[in-house]
Short mmCIF file of C-alpha atoms in Angstrom, two decimals:
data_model
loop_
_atom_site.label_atom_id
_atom_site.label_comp_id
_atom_site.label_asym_id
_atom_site.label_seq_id
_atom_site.Cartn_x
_atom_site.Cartn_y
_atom_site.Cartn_z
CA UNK A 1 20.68 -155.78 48.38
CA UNK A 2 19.31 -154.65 44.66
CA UNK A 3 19.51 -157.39 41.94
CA UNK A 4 21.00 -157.61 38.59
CA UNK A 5 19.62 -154.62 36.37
CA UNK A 6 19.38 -154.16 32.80
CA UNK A 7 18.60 -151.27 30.74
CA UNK A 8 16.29 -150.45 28.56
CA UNK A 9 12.99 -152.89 29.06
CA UNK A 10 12.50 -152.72 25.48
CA UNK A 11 13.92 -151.89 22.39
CA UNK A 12 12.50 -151.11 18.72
CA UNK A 13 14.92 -151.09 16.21
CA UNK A 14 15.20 -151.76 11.96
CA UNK A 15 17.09 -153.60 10.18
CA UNK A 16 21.05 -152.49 10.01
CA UNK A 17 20.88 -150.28 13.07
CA UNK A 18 23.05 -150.55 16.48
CA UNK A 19 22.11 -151.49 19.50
CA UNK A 20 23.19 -150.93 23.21
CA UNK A 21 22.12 -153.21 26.27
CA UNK A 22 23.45 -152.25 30.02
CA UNK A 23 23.86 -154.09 33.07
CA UNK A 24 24.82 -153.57 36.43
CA UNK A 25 25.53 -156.35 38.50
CA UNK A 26 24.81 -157.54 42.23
CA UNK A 27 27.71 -155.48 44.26
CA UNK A 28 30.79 -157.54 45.22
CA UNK A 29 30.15 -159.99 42.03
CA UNK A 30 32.82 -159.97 39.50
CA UNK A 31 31.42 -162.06 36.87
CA UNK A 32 28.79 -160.96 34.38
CA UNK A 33 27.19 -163.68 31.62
CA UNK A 34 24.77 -162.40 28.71
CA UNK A 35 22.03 -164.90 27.13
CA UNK A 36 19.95 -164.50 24.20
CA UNK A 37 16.63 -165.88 24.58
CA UNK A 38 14.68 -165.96 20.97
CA UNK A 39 11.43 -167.72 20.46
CA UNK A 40 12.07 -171.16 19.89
CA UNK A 41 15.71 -171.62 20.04
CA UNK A 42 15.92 -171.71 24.04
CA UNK A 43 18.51 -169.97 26.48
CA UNK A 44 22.13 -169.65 23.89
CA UNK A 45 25.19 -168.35 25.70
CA UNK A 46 26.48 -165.07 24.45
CA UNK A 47 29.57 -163.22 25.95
CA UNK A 48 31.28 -163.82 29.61
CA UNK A 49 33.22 -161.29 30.98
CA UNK A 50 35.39 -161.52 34.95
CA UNK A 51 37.76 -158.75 35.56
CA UNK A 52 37.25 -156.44 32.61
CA UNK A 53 38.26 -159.52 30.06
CA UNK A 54 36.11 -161.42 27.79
CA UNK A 55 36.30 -164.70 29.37
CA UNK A 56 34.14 -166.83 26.58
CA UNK A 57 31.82 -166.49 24.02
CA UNK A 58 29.21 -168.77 22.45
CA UNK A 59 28.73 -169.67 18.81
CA UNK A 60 27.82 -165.86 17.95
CA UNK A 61 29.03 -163.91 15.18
CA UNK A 62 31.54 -160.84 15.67
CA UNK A 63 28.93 -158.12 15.33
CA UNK A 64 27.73 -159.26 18.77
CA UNK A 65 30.33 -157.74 20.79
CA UNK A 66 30.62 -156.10 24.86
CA UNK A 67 32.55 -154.99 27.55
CA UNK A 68 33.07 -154.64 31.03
CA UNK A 69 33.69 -151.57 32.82
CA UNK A 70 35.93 -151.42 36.05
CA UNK A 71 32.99 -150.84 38.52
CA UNK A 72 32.34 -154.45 36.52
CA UNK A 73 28.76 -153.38 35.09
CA UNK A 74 28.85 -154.26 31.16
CA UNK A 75 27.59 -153.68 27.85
CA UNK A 76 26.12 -155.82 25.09
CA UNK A 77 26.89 -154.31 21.43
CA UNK A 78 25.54 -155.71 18.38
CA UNK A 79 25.56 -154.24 15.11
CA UNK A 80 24.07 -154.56 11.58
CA UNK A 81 20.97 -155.71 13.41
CA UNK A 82 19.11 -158.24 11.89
CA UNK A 83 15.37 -159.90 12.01
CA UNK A 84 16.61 -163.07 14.08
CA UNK A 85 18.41 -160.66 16.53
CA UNK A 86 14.86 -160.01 17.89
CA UNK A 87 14.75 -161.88 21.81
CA UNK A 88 14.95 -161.18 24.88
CA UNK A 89 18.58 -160.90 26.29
CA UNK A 90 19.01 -161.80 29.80
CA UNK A 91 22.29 -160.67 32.05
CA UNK A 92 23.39 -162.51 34.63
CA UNK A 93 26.06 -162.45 37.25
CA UNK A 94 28.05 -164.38 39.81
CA UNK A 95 30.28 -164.83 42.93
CA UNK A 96 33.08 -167.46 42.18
CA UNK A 97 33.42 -168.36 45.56
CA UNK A 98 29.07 -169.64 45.15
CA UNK A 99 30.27 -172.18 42.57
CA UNK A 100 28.48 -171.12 39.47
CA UNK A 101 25.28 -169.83 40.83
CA UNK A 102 24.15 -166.88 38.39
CA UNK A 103 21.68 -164.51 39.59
CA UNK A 104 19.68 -163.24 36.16
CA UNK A 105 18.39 -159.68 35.94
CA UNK A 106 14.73 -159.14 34.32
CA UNK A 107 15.83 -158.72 30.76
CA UNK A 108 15.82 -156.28 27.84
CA UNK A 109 13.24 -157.58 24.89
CA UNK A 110 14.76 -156.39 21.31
CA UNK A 111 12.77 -156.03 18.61
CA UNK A 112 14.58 -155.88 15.27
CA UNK A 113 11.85 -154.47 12.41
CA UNK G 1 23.37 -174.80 21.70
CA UNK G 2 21.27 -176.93 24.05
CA UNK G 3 22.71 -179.47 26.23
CA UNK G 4 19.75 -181.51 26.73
CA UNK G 5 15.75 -182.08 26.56
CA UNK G 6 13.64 -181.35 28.80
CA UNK G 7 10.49 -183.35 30.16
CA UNK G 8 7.68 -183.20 29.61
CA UNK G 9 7.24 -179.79 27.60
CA UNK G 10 4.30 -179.25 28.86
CA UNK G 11 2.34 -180.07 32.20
CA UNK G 12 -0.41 -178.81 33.65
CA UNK G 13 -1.63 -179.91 36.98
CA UNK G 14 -3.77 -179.14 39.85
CA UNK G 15 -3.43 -177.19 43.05
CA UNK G 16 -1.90 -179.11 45.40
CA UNK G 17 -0.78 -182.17 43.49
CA UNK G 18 3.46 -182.52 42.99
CA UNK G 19 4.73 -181.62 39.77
CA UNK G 20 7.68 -183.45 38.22
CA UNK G 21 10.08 -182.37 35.54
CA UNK G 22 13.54 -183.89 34.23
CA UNK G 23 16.27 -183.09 32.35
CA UNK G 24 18.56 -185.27 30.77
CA UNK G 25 22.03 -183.94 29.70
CA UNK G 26 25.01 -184.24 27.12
CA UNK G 27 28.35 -184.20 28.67
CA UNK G 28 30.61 -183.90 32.03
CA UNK G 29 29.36 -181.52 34.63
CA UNK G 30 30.45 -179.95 38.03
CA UNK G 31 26.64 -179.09 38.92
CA UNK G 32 23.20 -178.65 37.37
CA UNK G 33 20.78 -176.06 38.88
CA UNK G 34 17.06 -175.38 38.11
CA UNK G 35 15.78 -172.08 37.36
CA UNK G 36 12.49 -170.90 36.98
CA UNK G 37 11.19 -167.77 34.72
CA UNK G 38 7.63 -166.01 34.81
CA UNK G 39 5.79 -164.63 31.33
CA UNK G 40 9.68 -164.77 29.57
CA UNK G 41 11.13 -161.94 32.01
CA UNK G 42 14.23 -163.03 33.85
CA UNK G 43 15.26 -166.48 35.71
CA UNK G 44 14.63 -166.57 39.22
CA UNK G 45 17.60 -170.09 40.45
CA UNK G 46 15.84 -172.77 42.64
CA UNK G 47 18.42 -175.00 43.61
CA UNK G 48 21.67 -176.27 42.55
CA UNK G 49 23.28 -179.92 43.24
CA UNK G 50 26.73 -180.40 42.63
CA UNK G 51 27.94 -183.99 40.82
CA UNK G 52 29.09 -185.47 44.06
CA UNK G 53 25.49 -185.28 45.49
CA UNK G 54 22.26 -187.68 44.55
CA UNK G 55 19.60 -185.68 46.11
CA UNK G 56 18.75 -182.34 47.48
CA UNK G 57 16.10 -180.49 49.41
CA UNK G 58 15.03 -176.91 49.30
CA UNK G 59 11.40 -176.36 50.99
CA UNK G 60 8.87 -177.56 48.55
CA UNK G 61 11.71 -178.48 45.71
CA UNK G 62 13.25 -181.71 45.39
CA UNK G 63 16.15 -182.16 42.89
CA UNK G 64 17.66 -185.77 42.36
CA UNK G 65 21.12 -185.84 39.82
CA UNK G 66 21.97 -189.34 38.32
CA UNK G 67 25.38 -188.35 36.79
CA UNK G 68 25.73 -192.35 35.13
CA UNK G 69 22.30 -191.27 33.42
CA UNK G 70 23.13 -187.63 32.98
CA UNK G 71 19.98 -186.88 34.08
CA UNK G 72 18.21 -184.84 36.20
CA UNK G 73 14.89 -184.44 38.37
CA UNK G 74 12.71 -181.37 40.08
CA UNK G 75 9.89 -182.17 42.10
CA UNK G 76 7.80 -179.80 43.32
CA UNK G 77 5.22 -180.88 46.01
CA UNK G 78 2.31 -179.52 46.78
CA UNK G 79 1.94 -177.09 43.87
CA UNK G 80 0.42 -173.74 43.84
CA UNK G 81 -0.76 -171.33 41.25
CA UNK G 82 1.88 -169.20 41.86
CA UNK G 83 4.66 -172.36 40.61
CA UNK G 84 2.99 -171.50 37.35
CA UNK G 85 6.66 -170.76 34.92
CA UNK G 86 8.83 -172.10 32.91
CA UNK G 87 11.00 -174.33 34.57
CA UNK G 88 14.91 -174.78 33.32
CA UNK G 89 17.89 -176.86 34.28
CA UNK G 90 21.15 -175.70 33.61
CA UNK G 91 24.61 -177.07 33.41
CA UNK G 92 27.60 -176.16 34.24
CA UNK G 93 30.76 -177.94 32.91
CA UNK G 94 34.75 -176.44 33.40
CA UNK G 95 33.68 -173.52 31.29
CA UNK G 96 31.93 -171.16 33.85
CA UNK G 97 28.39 -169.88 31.53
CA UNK G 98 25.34 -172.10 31.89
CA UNK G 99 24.29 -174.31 29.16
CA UNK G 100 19.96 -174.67 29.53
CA UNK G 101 17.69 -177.40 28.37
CA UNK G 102 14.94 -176.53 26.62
CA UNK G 103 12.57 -176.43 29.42
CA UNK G 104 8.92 -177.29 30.91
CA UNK G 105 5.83 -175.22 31.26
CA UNK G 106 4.39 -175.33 34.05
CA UNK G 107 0.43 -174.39 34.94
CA UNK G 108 -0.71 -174.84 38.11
CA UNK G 109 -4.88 -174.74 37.80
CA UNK G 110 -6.88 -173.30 40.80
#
């Protein structure tokens, strides 16, 4: 059975641009997190999305935005990049019947110029 | 934000010898889980232990929880070189996302 996947790897953007991340969950899993991961400030909760709706978000500002698609892979939008946007961002996705088990695919590292 | 502190930060250990990390945590939960992540790619889960249990077993990894203390334990026993990661714990509350601790690193010398 494949794992979470993200797309791209890696990512070289400037300041002010917009930027894309993709992920496709496990098959049969509903639920899809996203996690920013920037040097020193530890895993932060982003967006969570079950069904096509935006479930929660964490203390991010609007121009960090997504969605989820019916076939329940999603996207992570943020705009008017910025230096501190540079981390890695880690999807992740889950069963609810496996309590809250998330299953984390291998990450797309952003680098904001 | 974080829910909790990891510790140590930092261990480093021998080959063979048990390695063990805790985590101490903020608020209600209805589990904690350990993960563990390789050269910052993605997080690879260990184990999870709901609130209603004290101790757990998964081959090598042994996680106690200590919900009056809100704290948490992974021991690893008989280490390898290949444990070498970051090691997180993560909690999960009545909203569904994780919240991490700040983690350990973990080297495992030959």
């Amino acid at each position: 059975e494949a794992g979470v996947t993200q797309s791209p790897t890696h990512l070289i953007k400037t300041r002010g641009q917009q930027v894309t991340l993709r992920c496709s969950p496990i098959s049969g899993h509903t639920s899809v997190y996203w996690y920013q991961q920037a040097l020193g400030l530890g895993l932060q909760f982003l967006l969570w999305y079950d069904e096509g709706e935006e479930r929660n978000r964490g203390n991010f500002p609007p121009r960090f935005s997504g969605r989820q698609f019916p076939n329940y892979s999603s996207e992570l939008n943020v705009n008017a990049l910025e230096l501190e946007d540079s981390a890695l961002y880690l999807c992740a996705s889950s069963y609810f019947r496996e309590g809250n088990t998330q299953y984390f695919g291998p990450g797309t590292r952003l680098t904001v110029l | 934000s974080q829910q909790g502190e990891e510790d140590p930060q930092a261990l480093s250990i021998q080959e063979g010898e048990n390695a063990t990390m805790n985590c101490s945590y903020k608020t209600s939960i209805n589990n904690l889980q350990w993960y563990r992540q390789n050269s910052g790619r993605g997080l690879v889960h260990l184990i999870l232990i709901r609130s209603n249990e004290r101790e757990k077993h998964s081959g090598r990894l042994r996680v106690t929880l200590d919900t009056s203390k809100k704290s948490s334990s992974l021991l690893i026993t008989a280490s390898r070189a290949a444990d070498t990661a970051s090691y997180f714990c993560a909690t999960a509350g009545s909203a569904r996302q994780l919240t991490f601790g700040s983690g350990t690193q973990l080297t495992v010398l030959p």
